[in-house]
Short mmCIF file of C-alpha atoms in Angstrom, two decimals:
data_model
loop_
_atom_site.label_atom_id
_atom_site.label_comp_id
_atom_site.label_asym_id
_atom_site.label_seq_id
_atom_site.Cartn_x
_atom_site.Cartn_y
_atom_site.Cartn_z
CA GLY A 1 -35.83 -13.93 8.82
CA LEU A 2 -36.09 -11.90 11.98
CA ILE A 3 -35.86 -8.13 11.53
CA SER A 4 -34.07 -6.12 14.22
CA THR A 5 -36.01 -3.16 15.56
CA GLU A 6 -35.38 -0.43 18.14
CA VAL A 7 -38.06 -2.03 20.31
CA ALA A 8 -35.97 -5.21 20.62
CA PRO A 9 -32.24 -4.33 20.77
CA PHE A 10 -29.71 -7.16 21.04
CA GLY A 11 -26.14 -7.61 22.28
CA GLY A 12 -24.22 -6.30 25.25
CA ILE A 13 -24.48 -9.35 27.51
CA LYS A 14 -21.30 -10.40 29.34
CA GLN A 15 -18.39 -10.57 26.83
CA SER A 16 -20.49 -10.80 23.67
CA GLY A 17 -19.50 -7.30 22.57
CA LEU A 18 -19.97 -3.63 23.31
CA GLY A 19 -23.20 -1.68 23.36
CA ARG A 20 -26.67 -2.48 22.13
CA GLU A 21 -26.91 -2.99 18.38
CA GLY A 22 -30.28 -2.12 16.88
CA SER A 23 -31.23 0.51 19.47
CA LYS A 24 -30.97 4.26 19.74
CA TYR A 25 -27.89 3.74 21.96
CA GLY A 26 -26.05 1.65 19.36
CA ILE A 27 -25.50 4.66 17.11
CA ASP A 28 -23.47 6.35 19.87
CA ASP A 29 -20.58 3.94 19.20
CA TYR A 30 -20.33 5.16 15.60
CA THR A 31 -20.88 8.91 16.02
CA GLU A 32 -18.99 11.87 17.42
CA MET A 33 -20.50 15.17 18.57
CA LYS A 34 -19.38 18.19 16.60
CA TYR A 35 -19.98 21.87 17.36
CA VAL A 36 -21.08 24.01 14.42
CA CYS A 37 -21.60 27.78 14.61
CA LEU A 38 -23.39 29.49 11.72
CA SER A 39 -24.18 33.15 11.23
CA VAL A 40 -27.54 33.85 9.62
#
Protein backbone atom coordinates (compact mmCIF):
# COMPACT_ATOMS: atom_id res chain seq x y z
CA GLY A 1 0.00 0.00 0.00
CA LEU A 2 0.83 3.67 -0.11
CA ILE A 3 2.70 5.02 2.90
CA SER A 4 1.88 8.54 4.09
CA THR A 5 4.87 10.81 4.56
CA GLU A 6 5.42 14.41 5.69
CA VAL A 7 6.48 15.23 2.13
CA ALA A 8 3.00 14.34 0.83
CA PRO A 9 0.34 15.37 3.39
CA PHE A 10 -3.31 14.65 2.61
CA GLY A 11 -6.72 16.01 3.64
CA GLY A 12 -8.05 19.49 4.26
CA ILE A 13 -9.80 20.05 0.92
CA LYS A 14 -13.28 21.61 1.05
CA GLN A 15 -15.43 19.71 3.61
CA SER A 16 -13.33 16.55 3.75
CA GLY A 17 -12.14 17.30 7.28
CA LEU A 18 -9.90 19.56 9.31
CA GLY A 19 -6.18 20.06 8.96
CA ARG A 20 -3.53 18.15 7.09
CA GLU A 21 -3.04 14.58 8.28
CA GLY A 22 0.45 13.21 7.77
CA SER A 23 2.26 16.56 7.98
CA LYS A 24 4.00 18.54 10.68
CA TYR A 25 0.82 20.67 10.96
CA GLY A 26 -1.44 17.67 11.62
CA ILE A 27 0.04 17.14 15.08
CA ASP A 28 -1.17 20.61 16.12
CA ASP A 29 -4.76 19.31 16.26
CA TYR A 30 -3.79 16.73 18.88
CA THR A 31 -1.40 18.73 21.08
CA GLU A 32 -1.61 21.56 23.57
CA MET A 33 1.24 23.87 24.60
CA LYS A 34 2.20 23.67 28.24
CA TYR A 35 4.55 25.93 30.21
CA VAL A 36 7.03 24.17 32.48
CA CYS A 37 9.44 25.98 34.81
CA LEU A 38 12.27 23.97 36.37
CA SER A 39 14.95 25.10 38.78
CA VAL A 40 18.36 23.56 38.21
